[in-house]
Coordinates of C-alpha atoms and ligand atoms in Angstrom, one line a residue:
M1 CA 0.0 0.0 0.0
R2 CA 1.2 3.5 -0.8
Q3 CA 2.4 4.9 2.6
K4 CA 3.5 8.3 3.8
I5 CA 7.0 7.8 5.0
V6 CA 9.6 10.1 6.7
A7 CA 12.9 8.3 6.9
G8 CA 16.0 9.8 8.6
N9 CA 19.4 9.0 7.1
W10 CA 21.9 9.8 9.9
K11 CA 24.8 9.1 7.5
C12 CA 28.2 8.9 9.3
N13 CA 27.1 11.0 12.3
T14 CA 26.6 10.4 16.1
N15 CA 28.5 8.1 18.3
L16 CA 26.5 5.3 19.9
Q17 CA 25.5 7.3 23.0
E18 CA 24.5 10.3 21.0
G19 CA 22.6 8.1 18.6
V20 CA 20.6 6.4 21.4
E21 CA 19.8 9.9 22.9
L22 CA 18.6 11.1 19.5
A23 CA 16.5 7.9 19.0
K24 CA 14.9 8.4 22.5
A25 CA 14.1 12.0 21.7
V26 CA 12.5 11.1 18.4
D27 CA 10.6 8.2 20.0
T28 CA 9.1 10.5 22.7
L29 CA 8.1 13.2 20.2
V30 CA 6.6 10.7 17.8
A31 CA 4.6 9.1 20.6
N32 CA 3.3 12.4 21.8
E33 CA 2.8 14.4 18.6
G34 CA 3.7 12.3 15.6
A35 CA 1.0 12.1 12.9
D36 CA -0.4 8.5 13.2
D37 CA -0.6 7.9 9.4
V38 CA 3.1 8.6 8.8
V39 CA 5.6 5.7 8.8
V40 CA 8.7 6.9 10.6
V41 CA 12.1 5.3 9.9
L42 CA 15.5 5.9 11.5
G43 CA 18.5 5.1 9.3
T44 CA 21.3 4.7 11.7
P45 CA 25.0 3.6 11.5
F46 CA 25.3 -0.2 11.7
T47 CA 26.9 0.0 15.1
H48 CA 23.7 1.7 16.5
I49 CA 21.0 -0.5 15.1
T50 CA 20.6 -3.1 17.8
K51 CA 20.5 -0.4 20.6
V52 CA 18.1 1.8 18.6
V53 CA 15.8 -1.1 18.0
E54 CA 15.8 -1.7 21.8
T55 CA 15.3 2.0 22.5
V56 CA 12.3 2.9 20.2
N57 CA 8.8 1.6 20.1
T58 CA 9.3 -0.6 17.0
D59 CA 5.5 -0.8 16.5
R60 CA 5.7 2.9 15.6
I61 CA 9.3 3.5 14.4
G62 CA 11.2 1.3 11.9
V63 CA 14.9 1.1 11.8
A64 CA 17.1 1.1 8.7
A65 CA 20.6 0.3 7.8
Q66 CA 22.3 2.6 5.3
N67 CA 23.9 -0.1 3.3
C68 CA 24.4 -3.9 3.2
A69 CA 26.9 -6.2 1.5
A70 CA 26.5 -7.4 -2.1
E71 CA 27.4 -10.9 -1.0
A72 CA 25.4 -13.2 1.3
K73 CA 28.3 -14.1 3.6
G74 CA 31.9 -15.2 3.6
A75 CA 35.4 -13.8 3.4
Y76 CA 34.5 -10.1 2.9
T77 CA 36.3 -8.3 5.7
G78 CA 34.4 -5.3 7.0
E79 CA 31.1 -6.0 5.2
V80 CA 27.7 -6.3 6.9
S81 CA 25.3 -8.7 5.2
A82 CA 21.6 -8.2 4.7
E83 CA 20.9 -11.2 6.9
M84 CA 23.0 -9.6 9.7
V85 CA 21.0 -6.4 9.3
K86 CA 17.7 -8.3 9.4
S87 CA 18.8 -10.2 12.6
T88 CA 19.2 -6.9 14.5
G89 CA 15.5 -6.1 14.1
A90 CA 16.0 -3.5 11.4
E91 CA 13.3 -3.6 8.7
Y92 CA 14.7 -1.3 6.0
V93 CA 17.9 -0.7 4.2
I94 CA 18.8 2.4 2.2
L95 CA 20.5 1.4 -1.0
G96 CA 21.9 3.3 -4.0
H97 CA 22.5 6.6 -2.1
S98 CA 24.4 9.0 -4.4
E99 CA 27.2 9.2 -1.7
R100 CA 27.7 5.5 -2.0
R101 CA 27.6 5.6 -5.8
E102 CA 30.1 8.5 -5.8
Y103 CA 32.5 7.8 -3.0
Y104 CA 32.4 4.0 -2.9
G105 CA 32.0 3.2 -6.6
E106 CA 28.6 1.5 -6.3
T107 CA 27.4 0.5 -9.7
S108 CA 24.0 -0.8 -11.0
E109 CA 25.5 -4.3 -10.9
T110 CA 26.5 -4.1 -7.3
L111 CA 23.2 -2.5 -6.4
N112 CA 21.2 -5.3 -8.1
K113 CA 23.0 -7.8 -5.8
K114 CA 22.3 -5.7 -2.7
V115 CA 18.6 -5.2 -3.5
A116 CA 18.2 -8.9 -4.2
L117 CA 19.8 -9.9 -0.9
A118 CA 17.8 -7.3 1.0
L119 CA 14.6 -8.7 -0.4
E120 CA 15.6 -12.3 0.2
N121 CA 16.1 -11.4 3.8
G122 CA 12.8 -9.6 4.2
L123 CA 14.3 -6.1 4.4
T124 CA 12.5 -3.2 2.6
P125 CA 15.0 -1.4 0.3
I126 CA 14.7 2.4 0.2
Y127 CA 16.2 2.7 -3.2
C128 CA 17.7 6.1 -4.1
C129 CA 18.0 7.7 -7.5
G130 CA 18.7 11.3 -8.6
E131 CA 20.8 13.4 -10.9
A132 CA 23.8 15.7 -10.5
L133 CA 23.7 19.5 -11.2
E134 CA 25.1 19.2 -14.7
I135 CA 22.4 16.9 -15.7
R136 CA 19.7 19.1 -14.2
E137 CA 21.2 22.1 -16.0
A138 CA 21.2 20.1 -19.3
G139 CA 17.5 19.3 -18.7
T140 CA 18.1 15.5 -19.0
Q141 CA 17.2 14.5 -15.5
N142 CA 14.2 12.4 -16.5
E143 CA 16.3 10.3 -18.9
F144 CA 19.1 10.0 -16.3
V145 CA 16.8 8.8 -13.5
K146 CA 14.9 6.4 -15.8
K147 CA 18.2 4.8 -16.8
Q148 CA 19.2 4.4 -13.1
L149 CA 15.9 2.6 -12.5
D150 CA 16.0 0.6 -15.8
E151 CA 19.4 -0.8 -14.9
T152 CA 18.4 -1.8 -11.4
V153 CA 15.0 -2.0 -9.7
F154 CA 13.0 -2.1 -13.0
Q155 CA 14.7 -5.5 -13.5
L156 CA 12.8 -6.9 -10.5
S157 CA 9.7 -9.0 -10.9
A158 CA 6.5 -7.0 -10.2
N159 CA 6.0 -8.9 -7.0
D160 CA 9.4 -7.8 -5.7
F161 CA 9.2 -4.3 -7.0
K162 CA 6.0 -3.9 -4.9
K163 CA 8.1 -4.3 -1.8
I164 CA 10.5 -1.4 -2.4
V165 CA 10.3 2.3 -1.6
I166 CA 11.9 4.8 -4.1
A167 CA 13.7 7.9 -2.9
Y168 CA 14.4 10.7 -5.4
E169 CA 17.4 12.7 -4.2
P170 CA 18.8 15.3 -6.6
I171 CA 22.5 15.4 -5.8
W172 CA 22.5 19.2 -6.1
A173 CA 20.1 19.5 -3.2
I174 CA 21.8 17.1 -0.8
G175 CA 23.4 18.9 2.1
T176 CA 23.6 22.1 0.1
G177 CA 20.6 24.0 1.6
V178 CA 19.2 24.2 -2.0
T179 CA 15.9 22.3 -2.1
A180 CA 14.2 21.3 -5.3
S181 CA 11.2 23.6 -5.7
S182 CA 7.8 22.0 -5.0
E183 CA 7.1 22.1 -8.8
Q184 CA 10.5 20.4 -9.6
A185 CA 9.8 17.7 -7.1
Q186 CA 6.3 17.0 -8.2
E187 CA 7.3 17.0 -11.9
I188 CA 10.0 14.4 -11.5
H189 CA 8.1 12.3 -9.0
A190 CA 5.2 12.2 -11.5
F191 CA 7.6 11.2 -14.2
I192 CA 9.0 8.4 -12.0
R193 CA 5.5 7.2 -11.2
S194 CA 4.6 7.2 -14.9
A195 CA 7.8 5.2 -15.6
I196 CA 6.7 2.6 -13.0
A197 CA 3.2 2.5 -14.5
E198 CA 4.7 1.8 -17.9
K199 CA 6.9 -0.9 -16.6
F200 CA 4.7 -2.6 -13.9
G201 CA 1.2 -1.2 -14.5
N202 CA -0.9 1.5 -12.9
E203 CA -1.9 -0.4 -9.8
I204 CA 1.7 -0.9 -8.7
A205 CA 2.7 2.7 -9.6
E206 CA -0.2 4.0 -7.5
E207 CA 0.9 1.9 -4.6
T208 CA 4.6 2.8 -4.7
S209 CA 5.9 5.4 -2.1
I210 CA 8.2 7.9 -3.7
L211 CA 10.1 10.0 -1.2
Y212 CA 11.9 13.3 -1.8
G213 CA 15.4 13.9 -0.3
G214 CA 17.7 16.9 -0.4
S215 CA 17.7 19.8 2.2
C216 CA 14.2 18.9 3.4
K217 CA 13.5 20.9 6.5
P218 CA 10.4 21.6 8.7
T219 CA 10.1 24.9 6.8
N220 CA 9.7 23.3 3.4
A221 CA 8.3 19.9 4.1
K222 CA 4.7 21.0 4.0
E223 CA 5.0 22.4 0.6
L224 CA 6.9 19.4 -0.8
F225 CA 4.6 16.8 0.8
A226 CA 1.5 18.6 -0.5
N227 CA 2.3 17.4 -4.0
K228 CA 0.3 14.4 -5.0
D229 CA 3.3 12.3 -6.1
V230 CA 5.5 13.2 -3.1
D231 CA 4.9 10.5 -0.4
G232 CA 7.4 11.7 2.2
G233 CA 11.0 12.4 2.6
L234 CA 14.5 10.9 3.1
I235 CA 16.1 13.3 5.5
G236 CA 19.8 13.9 6.2
G237 CA 20.9 16.9 8.2
A238 CA 17.5 17.7 9.7
A239 CA 17.1 14.1 11.0
L240 CA 19.9 14.7 13.4
K241 CA 17.8 17.1 15.5
A242 CA 14.7 15.5 17.0
E243 CA 12.7 18.7 16.9
D244 CA 13.4 19.3 13.2
F245 CA 12.6 15.7 12.4
I246 CA 9.2 15.8 14.1
G247 CA 8.5 19.0 12.3
I248 CA 9.1 17.3 9.0
I249 CA 7.0 14.2 10.1
N250 CA 4.2 16.6 10.9
G251 CA 4.7 18.4 7.5
F252 CA 1.9 16.3 6.0
Ligands
13P1 P1 20.2 16.4 3.5 O1 18.8 16.4 4.0 O2 21.2 16.7 4.5 O3 20.3 17.3 2.3 O4 20.5 15.0 2.9 C1 19.6 14.3 2.1 C2 20.0 12.9 2.0 O5 21.0 12.6 1.3 C3 19.2 11.9 2.6 O6 19.6 10.6 2.2

């Protein structure tokens, strides 16, 4: 079912104690004033997941990893498998973030393996796509994003595609303070939904949650979320302050 989702991506921020404090603060605010129809997710560093799962009310807040290994298990020093993530109580995994594509060389091929393992292990992938500034300036963002999807999650069966969440994150808006305008967000979200419809049919397209990410804040969330094809947000910087995060959750 198409859900309203606000997911925090803490990236490489907070030590364990700070992360637990943040999770506690979010948990309290969500319990007291969080809109009931919004699914709330915390994407924490791997080291924090188990503690955060213990700290929050998991009937109300889901926990996400920010990555998982492209292999199921074995001699891959430093990797954390989808099965390991699932065994912590996490329910989601953020995959294909532009920072991982750019700084860690993640390709469509690697991402296909990660998505498959996430799904096999019952995790919900929050699959990111989005273009760089040069592409936006050239006006070819739709083609670029379509190619990212064609090479990866559009290869899934319809049954598997139904289990994923899409996050559109224009790279030029990430951590820059520049947000896509409400019109720009709606336009490309509608395009993504139409591409899903073309590939998997209208019913699946209507049921897919498509989140916006990139300098989303309490002050702009309302306008972004008011668009009919924007089903929530993937939040970086503003997810590190419980008050800002709840402001975004209540932006619907
Ligand atoms: P900011 O909200 O800090 O721009 O980050 C967005 C993001 O990359 C979430 O995954």
